[in-house]
mmCIF file of C-alpha atoms in Angstrom:
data_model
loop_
_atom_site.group_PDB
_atom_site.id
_atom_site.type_symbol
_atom_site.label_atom_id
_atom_site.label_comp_id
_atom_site.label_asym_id
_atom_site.label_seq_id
_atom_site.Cartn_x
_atom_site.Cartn_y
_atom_site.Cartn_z
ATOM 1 C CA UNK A 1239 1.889 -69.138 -14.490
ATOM 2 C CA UNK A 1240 3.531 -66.087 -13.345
ATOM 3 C CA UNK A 1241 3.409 -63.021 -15.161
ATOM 4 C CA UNK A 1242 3.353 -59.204 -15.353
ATOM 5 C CA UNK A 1243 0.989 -57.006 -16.697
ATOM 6 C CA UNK A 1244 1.160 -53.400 -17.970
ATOM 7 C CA UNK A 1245 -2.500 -53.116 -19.799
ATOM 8 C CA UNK A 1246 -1.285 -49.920 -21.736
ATOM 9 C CA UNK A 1247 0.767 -50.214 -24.760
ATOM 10 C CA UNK A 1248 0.647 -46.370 -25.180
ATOM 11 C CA UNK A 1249 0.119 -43.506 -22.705
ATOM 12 C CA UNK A 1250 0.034 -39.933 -24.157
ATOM 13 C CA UNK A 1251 0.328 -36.686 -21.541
ATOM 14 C CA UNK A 1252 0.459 -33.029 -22.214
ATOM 15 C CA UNK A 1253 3.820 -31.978 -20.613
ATOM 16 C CA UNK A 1254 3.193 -30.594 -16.974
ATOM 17 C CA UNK A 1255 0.298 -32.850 -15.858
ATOM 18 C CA UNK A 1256 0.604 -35.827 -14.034
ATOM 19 C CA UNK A 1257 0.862 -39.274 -15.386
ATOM 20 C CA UNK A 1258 0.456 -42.962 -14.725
ATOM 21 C CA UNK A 1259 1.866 -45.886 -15.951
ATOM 22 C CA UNK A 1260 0.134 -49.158 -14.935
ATOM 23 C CA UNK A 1261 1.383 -52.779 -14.094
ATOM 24 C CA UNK A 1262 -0.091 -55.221 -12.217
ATOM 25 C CA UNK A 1263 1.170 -58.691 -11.093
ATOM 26 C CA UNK A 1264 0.533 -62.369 -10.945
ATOM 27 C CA UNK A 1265 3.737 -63.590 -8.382
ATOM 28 C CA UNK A 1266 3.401 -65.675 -5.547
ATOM 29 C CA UNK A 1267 4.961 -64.992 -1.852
ATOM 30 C CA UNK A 1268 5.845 -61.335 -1.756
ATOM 31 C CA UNK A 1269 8.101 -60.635 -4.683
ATOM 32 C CA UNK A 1270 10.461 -57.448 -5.224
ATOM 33 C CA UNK A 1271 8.713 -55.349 -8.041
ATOM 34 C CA UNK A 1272 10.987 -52.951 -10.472
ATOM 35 C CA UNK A 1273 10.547 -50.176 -13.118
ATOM 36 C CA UNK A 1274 13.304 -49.659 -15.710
ATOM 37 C CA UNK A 1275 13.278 -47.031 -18.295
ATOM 38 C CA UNK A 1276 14.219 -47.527 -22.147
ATOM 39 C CA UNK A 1277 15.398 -44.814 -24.285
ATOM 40 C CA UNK A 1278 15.915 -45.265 -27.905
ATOM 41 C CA UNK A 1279 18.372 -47.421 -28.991
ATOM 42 C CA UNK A 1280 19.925 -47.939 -24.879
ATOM 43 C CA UNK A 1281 19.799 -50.394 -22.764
ATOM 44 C CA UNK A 1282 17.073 -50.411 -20.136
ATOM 45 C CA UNK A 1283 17.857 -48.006 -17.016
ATOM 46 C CA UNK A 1284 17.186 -48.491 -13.138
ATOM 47 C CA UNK A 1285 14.234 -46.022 -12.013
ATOM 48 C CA UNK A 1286 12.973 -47.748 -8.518
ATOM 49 C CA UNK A 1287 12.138 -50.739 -6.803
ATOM 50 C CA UNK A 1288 10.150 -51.965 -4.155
ATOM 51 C CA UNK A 1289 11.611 -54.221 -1.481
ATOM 52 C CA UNK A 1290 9.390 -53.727 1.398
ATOM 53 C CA UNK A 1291 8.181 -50.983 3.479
ATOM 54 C CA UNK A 1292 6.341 -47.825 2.807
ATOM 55 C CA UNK A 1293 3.948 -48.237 0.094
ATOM 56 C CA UNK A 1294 4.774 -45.635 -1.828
ATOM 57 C CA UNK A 1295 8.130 -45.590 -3.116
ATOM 58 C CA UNK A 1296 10.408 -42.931 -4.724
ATOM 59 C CA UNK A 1297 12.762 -42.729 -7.412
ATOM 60 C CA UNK A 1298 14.782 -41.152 -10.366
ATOM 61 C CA UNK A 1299 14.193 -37.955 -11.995
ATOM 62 C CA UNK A 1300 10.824 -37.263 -9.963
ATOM 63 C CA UNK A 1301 8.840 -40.471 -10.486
ATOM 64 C CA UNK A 1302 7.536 -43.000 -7.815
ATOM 65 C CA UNK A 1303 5.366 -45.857 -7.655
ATOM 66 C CA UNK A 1304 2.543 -46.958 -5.576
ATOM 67 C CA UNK A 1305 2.364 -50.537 -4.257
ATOM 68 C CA UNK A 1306 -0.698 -52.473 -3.405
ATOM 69 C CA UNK A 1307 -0.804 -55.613 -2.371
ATOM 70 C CA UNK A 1308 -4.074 -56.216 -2.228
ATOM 71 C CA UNK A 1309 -4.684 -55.423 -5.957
ATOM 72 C CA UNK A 1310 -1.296 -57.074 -6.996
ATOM 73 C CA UNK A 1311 -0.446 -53.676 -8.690
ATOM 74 C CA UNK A 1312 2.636 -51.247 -8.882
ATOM 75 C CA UNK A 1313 1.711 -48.029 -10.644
ATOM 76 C CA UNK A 1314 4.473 -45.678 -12.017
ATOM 77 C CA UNK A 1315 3.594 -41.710 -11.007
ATOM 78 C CA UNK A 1316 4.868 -38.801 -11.414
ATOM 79 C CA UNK A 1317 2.961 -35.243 -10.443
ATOM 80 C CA UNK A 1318 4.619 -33.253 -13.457
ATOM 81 C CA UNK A 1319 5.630 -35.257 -17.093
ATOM 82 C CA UNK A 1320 7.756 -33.604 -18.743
ATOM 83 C CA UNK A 1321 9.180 -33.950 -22.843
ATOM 84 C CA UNK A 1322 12.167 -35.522 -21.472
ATOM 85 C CA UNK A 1323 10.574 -38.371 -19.763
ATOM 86 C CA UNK A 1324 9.200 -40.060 -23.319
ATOM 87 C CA UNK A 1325 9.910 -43.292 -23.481
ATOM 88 C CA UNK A 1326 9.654 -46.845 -22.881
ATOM 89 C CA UNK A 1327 8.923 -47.993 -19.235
ATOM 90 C CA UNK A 1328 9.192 -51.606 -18.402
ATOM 91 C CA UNK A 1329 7.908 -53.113 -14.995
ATOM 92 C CA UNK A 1330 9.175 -55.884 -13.681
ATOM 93 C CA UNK A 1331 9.081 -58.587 -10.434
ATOM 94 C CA UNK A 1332 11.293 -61.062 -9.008
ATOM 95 C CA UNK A 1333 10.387 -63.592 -6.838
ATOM 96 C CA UNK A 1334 11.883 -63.336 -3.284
ATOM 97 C CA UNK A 1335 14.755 -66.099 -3.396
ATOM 98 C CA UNK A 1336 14.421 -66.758 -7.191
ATOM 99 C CA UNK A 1337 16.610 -65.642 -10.287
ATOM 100 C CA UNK A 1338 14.582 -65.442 -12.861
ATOM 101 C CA UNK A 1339 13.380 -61.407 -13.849
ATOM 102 C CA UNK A 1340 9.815 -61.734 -15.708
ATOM 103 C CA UNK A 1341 9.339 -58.236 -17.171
ATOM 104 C CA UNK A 1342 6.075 -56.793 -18.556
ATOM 105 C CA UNK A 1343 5.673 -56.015 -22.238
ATOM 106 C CA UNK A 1344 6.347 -52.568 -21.959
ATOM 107 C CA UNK A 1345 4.308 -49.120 -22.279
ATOM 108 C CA UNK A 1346 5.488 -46.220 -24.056
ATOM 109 C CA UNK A 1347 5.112 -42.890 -22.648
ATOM 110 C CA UNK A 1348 4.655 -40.244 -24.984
ATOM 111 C CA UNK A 1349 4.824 -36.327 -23.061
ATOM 112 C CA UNK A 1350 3.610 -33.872 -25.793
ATOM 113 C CA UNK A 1351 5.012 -30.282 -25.314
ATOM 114 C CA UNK B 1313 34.303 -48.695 -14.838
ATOM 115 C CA UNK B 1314 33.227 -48.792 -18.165
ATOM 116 C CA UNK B 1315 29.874 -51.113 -16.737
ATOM 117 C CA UNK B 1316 28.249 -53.707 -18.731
ATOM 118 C CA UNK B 1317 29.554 -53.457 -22.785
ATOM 119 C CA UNK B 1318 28.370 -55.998 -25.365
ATOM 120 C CA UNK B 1319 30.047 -56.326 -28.595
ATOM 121 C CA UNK B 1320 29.075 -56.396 -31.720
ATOM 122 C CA UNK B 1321 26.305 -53.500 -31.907
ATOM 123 C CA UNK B 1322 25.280 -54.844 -35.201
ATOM 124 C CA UNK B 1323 24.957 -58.438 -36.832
ATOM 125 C CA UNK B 1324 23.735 -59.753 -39.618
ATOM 126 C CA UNK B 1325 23.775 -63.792 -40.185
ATOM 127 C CA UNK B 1326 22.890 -66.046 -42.530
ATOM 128 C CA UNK B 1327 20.377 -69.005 -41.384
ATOM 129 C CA UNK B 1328 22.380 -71.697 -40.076
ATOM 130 C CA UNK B 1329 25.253 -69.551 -38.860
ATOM 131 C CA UNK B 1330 26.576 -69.827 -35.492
ATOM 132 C CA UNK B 1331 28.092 -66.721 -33.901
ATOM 133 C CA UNK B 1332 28.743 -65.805 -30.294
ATOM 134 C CA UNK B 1333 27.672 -61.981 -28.639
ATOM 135 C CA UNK B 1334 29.790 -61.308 -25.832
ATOM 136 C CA UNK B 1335 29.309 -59.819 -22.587
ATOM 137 C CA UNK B 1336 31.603 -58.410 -20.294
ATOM 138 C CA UNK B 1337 31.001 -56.771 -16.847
ATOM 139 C CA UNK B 1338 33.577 -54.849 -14.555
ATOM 140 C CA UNK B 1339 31.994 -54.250 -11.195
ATOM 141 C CA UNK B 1340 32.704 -57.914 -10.158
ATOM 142 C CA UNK B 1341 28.950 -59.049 -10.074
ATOM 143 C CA UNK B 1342 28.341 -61.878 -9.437
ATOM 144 C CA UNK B 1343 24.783 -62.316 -11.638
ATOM 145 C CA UNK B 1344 24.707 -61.889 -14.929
ATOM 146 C CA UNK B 1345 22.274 -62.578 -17.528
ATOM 147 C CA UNK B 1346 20.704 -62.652 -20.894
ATOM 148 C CA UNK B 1347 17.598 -61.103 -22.227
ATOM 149 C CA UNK B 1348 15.818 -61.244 -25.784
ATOM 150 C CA UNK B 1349 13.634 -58.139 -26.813
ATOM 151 C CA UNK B 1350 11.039 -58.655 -29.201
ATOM 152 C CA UNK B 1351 8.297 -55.829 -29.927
ATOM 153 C CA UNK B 1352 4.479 -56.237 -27.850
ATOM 154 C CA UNK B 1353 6.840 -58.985 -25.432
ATOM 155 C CA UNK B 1354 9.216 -56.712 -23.236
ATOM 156 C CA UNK B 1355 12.223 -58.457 -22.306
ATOM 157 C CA UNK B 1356 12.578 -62.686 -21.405
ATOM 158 C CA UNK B 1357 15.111 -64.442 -20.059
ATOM 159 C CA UNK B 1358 17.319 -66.764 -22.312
ATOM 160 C CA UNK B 1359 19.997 -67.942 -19.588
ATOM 161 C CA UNK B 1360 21.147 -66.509 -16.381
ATOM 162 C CA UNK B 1361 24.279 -67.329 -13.943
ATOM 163 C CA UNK B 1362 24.853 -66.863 -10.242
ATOM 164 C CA UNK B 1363 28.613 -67.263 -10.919
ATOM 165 C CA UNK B 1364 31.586 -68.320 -12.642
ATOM 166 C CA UNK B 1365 31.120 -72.087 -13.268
ATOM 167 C CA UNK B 1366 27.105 -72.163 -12.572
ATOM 168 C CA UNK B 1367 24.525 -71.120 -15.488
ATOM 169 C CA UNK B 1368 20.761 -72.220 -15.889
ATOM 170 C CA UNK B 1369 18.111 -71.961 -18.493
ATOM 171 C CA UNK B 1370 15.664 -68.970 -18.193
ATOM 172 C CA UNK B 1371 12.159 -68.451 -20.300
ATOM 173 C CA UNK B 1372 13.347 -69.035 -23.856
ATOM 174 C CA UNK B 1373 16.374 -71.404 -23.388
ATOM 175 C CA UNK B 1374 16.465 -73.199 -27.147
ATOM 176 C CA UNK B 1375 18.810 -72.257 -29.768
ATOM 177 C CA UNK B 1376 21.027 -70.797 -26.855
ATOM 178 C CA UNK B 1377 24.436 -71.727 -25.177
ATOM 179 C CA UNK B 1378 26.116 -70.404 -22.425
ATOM 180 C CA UNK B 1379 28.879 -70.898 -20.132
ATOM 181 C CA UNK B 1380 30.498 -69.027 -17.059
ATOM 182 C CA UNK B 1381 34.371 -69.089 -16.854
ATOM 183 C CA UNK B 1382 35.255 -66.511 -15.482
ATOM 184 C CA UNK B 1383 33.249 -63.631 -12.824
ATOM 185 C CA UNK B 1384 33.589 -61.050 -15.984
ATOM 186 C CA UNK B 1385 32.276 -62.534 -18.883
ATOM 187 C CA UNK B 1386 29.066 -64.223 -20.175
ATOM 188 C CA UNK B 1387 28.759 -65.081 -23.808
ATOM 189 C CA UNK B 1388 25.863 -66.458 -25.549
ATOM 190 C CA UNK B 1389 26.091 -68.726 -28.209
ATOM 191 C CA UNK B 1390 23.971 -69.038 -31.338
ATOM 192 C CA UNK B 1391 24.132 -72.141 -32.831
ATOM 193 C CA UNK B 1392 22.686 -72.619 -35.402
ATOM 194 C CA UNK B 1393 20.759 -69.153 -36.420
ATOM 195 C CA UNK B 1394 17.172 -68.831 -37.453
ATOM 196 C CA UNK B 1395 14.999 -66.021 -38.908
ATOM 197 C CA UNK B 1396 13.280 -66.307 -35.399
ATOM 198 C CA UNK B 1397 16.182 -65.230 -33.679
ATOM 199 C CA UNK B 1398 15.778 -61.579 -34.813
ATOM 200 C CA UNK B 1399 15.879 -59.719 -31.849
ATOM 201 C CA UNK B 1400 17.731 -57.209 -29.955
ATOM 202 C CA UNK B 1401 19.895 -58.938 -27.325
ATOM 203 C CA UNK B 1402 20.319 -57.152 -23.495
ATOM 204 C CA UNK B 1403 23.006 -58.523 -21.277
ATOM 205 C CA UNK B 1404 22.464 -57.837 -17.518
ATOM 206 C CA UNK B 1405 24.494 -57.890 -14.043
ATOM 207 C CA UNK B 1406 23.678 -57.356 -10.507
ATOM 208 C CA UNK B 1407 25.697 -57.344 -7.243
ATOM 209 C CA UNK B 1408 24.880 -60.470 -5.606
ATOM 210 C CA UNK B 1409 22.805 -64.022 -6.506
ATOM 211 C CA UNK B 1410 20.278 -64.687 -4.423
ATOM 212 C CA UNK B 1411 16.714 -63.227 -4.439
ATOM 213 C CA UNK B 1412 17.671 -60.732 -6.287
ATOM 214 C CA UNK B 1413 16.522 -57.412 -4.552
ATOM 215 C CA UNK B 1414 19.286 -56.054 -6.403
ATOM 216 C CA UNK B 1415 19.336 -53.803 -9.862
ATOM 217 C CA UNK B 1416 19.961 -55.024 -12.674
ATOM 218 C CA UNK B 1417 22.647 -53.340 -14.623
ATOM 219 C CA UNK B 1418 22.161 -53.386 -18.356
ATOM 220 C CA UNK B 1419 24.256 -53.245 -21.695
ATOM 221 C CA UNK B 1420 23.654 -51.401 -24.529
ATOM 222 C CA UNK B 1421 22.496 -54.296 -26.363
ATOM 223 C CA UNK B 1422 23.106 -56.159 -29.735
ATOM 224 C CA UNK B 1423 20.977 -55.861 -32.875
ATOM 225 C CA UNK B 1424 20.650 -59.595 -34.221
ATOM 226 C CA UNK B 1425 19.155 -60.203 -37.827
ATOM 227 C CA UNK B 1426 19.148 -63.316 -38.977
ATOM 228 C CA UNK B 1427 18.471 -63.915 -42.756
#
């Protein structure tokens, strides 16, 4: 069965340092891989995507995300975390061709000033 | 454009209620879609359509109708409502069908409790 991964339900940072955010992915073929952001009480929000390419990929308000085939992963970065960026990041893949969006469980980032 | 909206914010309904949460888009997408989220689960896909006239079933299909008459809207239907259908509802567009390296654009959602 396909599915999506993100083994973290909680990541705490001190603002300033860097932090990760992990997924990894069971897709077959070579599926397009998303991260969305939740604030509280909103709707999810578009941060990046990968498509194909460069490994690394960049995106809103200073993150990016490494892809790696090899270990089926796409981990959200970002060098500097701020307060602001607290909240709920959701990865997500799509198979290429398909229609159906299967999205991780989520992991909440908590940035402690 | 005013993006994806979804009406009502807030519901509360009786088990064995039907209701209907609408969804309305304005960037002429062509995708659109419905997502449950339920805490420790992320988001899963109740129905999706690639157009007006054309909807399948996504991950968690039962207790849910849709239809697709017209490029703008997307309701979903509750039939008959059960205490497991507490959830916060996301409706979703994107730009074009197929393969979907699109983004998903999504709405600000609709509490559900169901009594």
């Amino acid at each position: 069965a396909q599915s999506v991964a993100q083994p973290e339900d909680q990541v705490n940072v001190a603002e300033g340092n860097p932090l990760t955010v992990k997924c990894t992915y069971s897709v077959s073929g070579n599926p397009y891989l998303f991260w969305y952001v939740q604030y509280p009480n909103r709707g999810l929000q578009f941060l990046l995507k990968y498509i194909t390419g460069d490994n690394l990929v960049k995106g809103s308000y200073g993150f990016e995300a490494e892809f790696n085939k090899s270990q089926t992963s796409f981990h959200l970065k970002k060098p500097s975390a701020l307060v602001s960026d607290s909240a709920l990041y959701f990865c997500a893949v799509i198979s290429r061709g398909g229609f159906k969006t299967i999205f991780g469980a989520g992991t909440r980032l908590f940035v402690k000033a | 454009n005013a993006g994806v909206t979804q009406t009502p914010k807030f519901q509360v309904l009786k088990t064995g209620q039907s209701m209907t949460l609408q969804c309305a888009q304005d960037m002429n997408h062509e995708y659109m879609s419905w997502y449950r989220q339920d805490p420790g689960m992320g988001l899963r896909l109740i129905h999706y359509s690639v157009g007006a006239g054309i909807t399948d079933q996504g991950e968690v299909p039962n207790g849910y109708n849709v239809s697709r008459s017209t490029t703008e809207d997307f309701p979903l239907r509750l039939l008959s409502a059960a205490p497991s259908q507490t959830s916060v509802y996301f409706c979703a567009s994107s730009p074009i069908p197929s393969g979907s390296r699109e983004t998903q654009y999504f709405g600000p959602g609709t509490r559900l409790l169901v009594l």
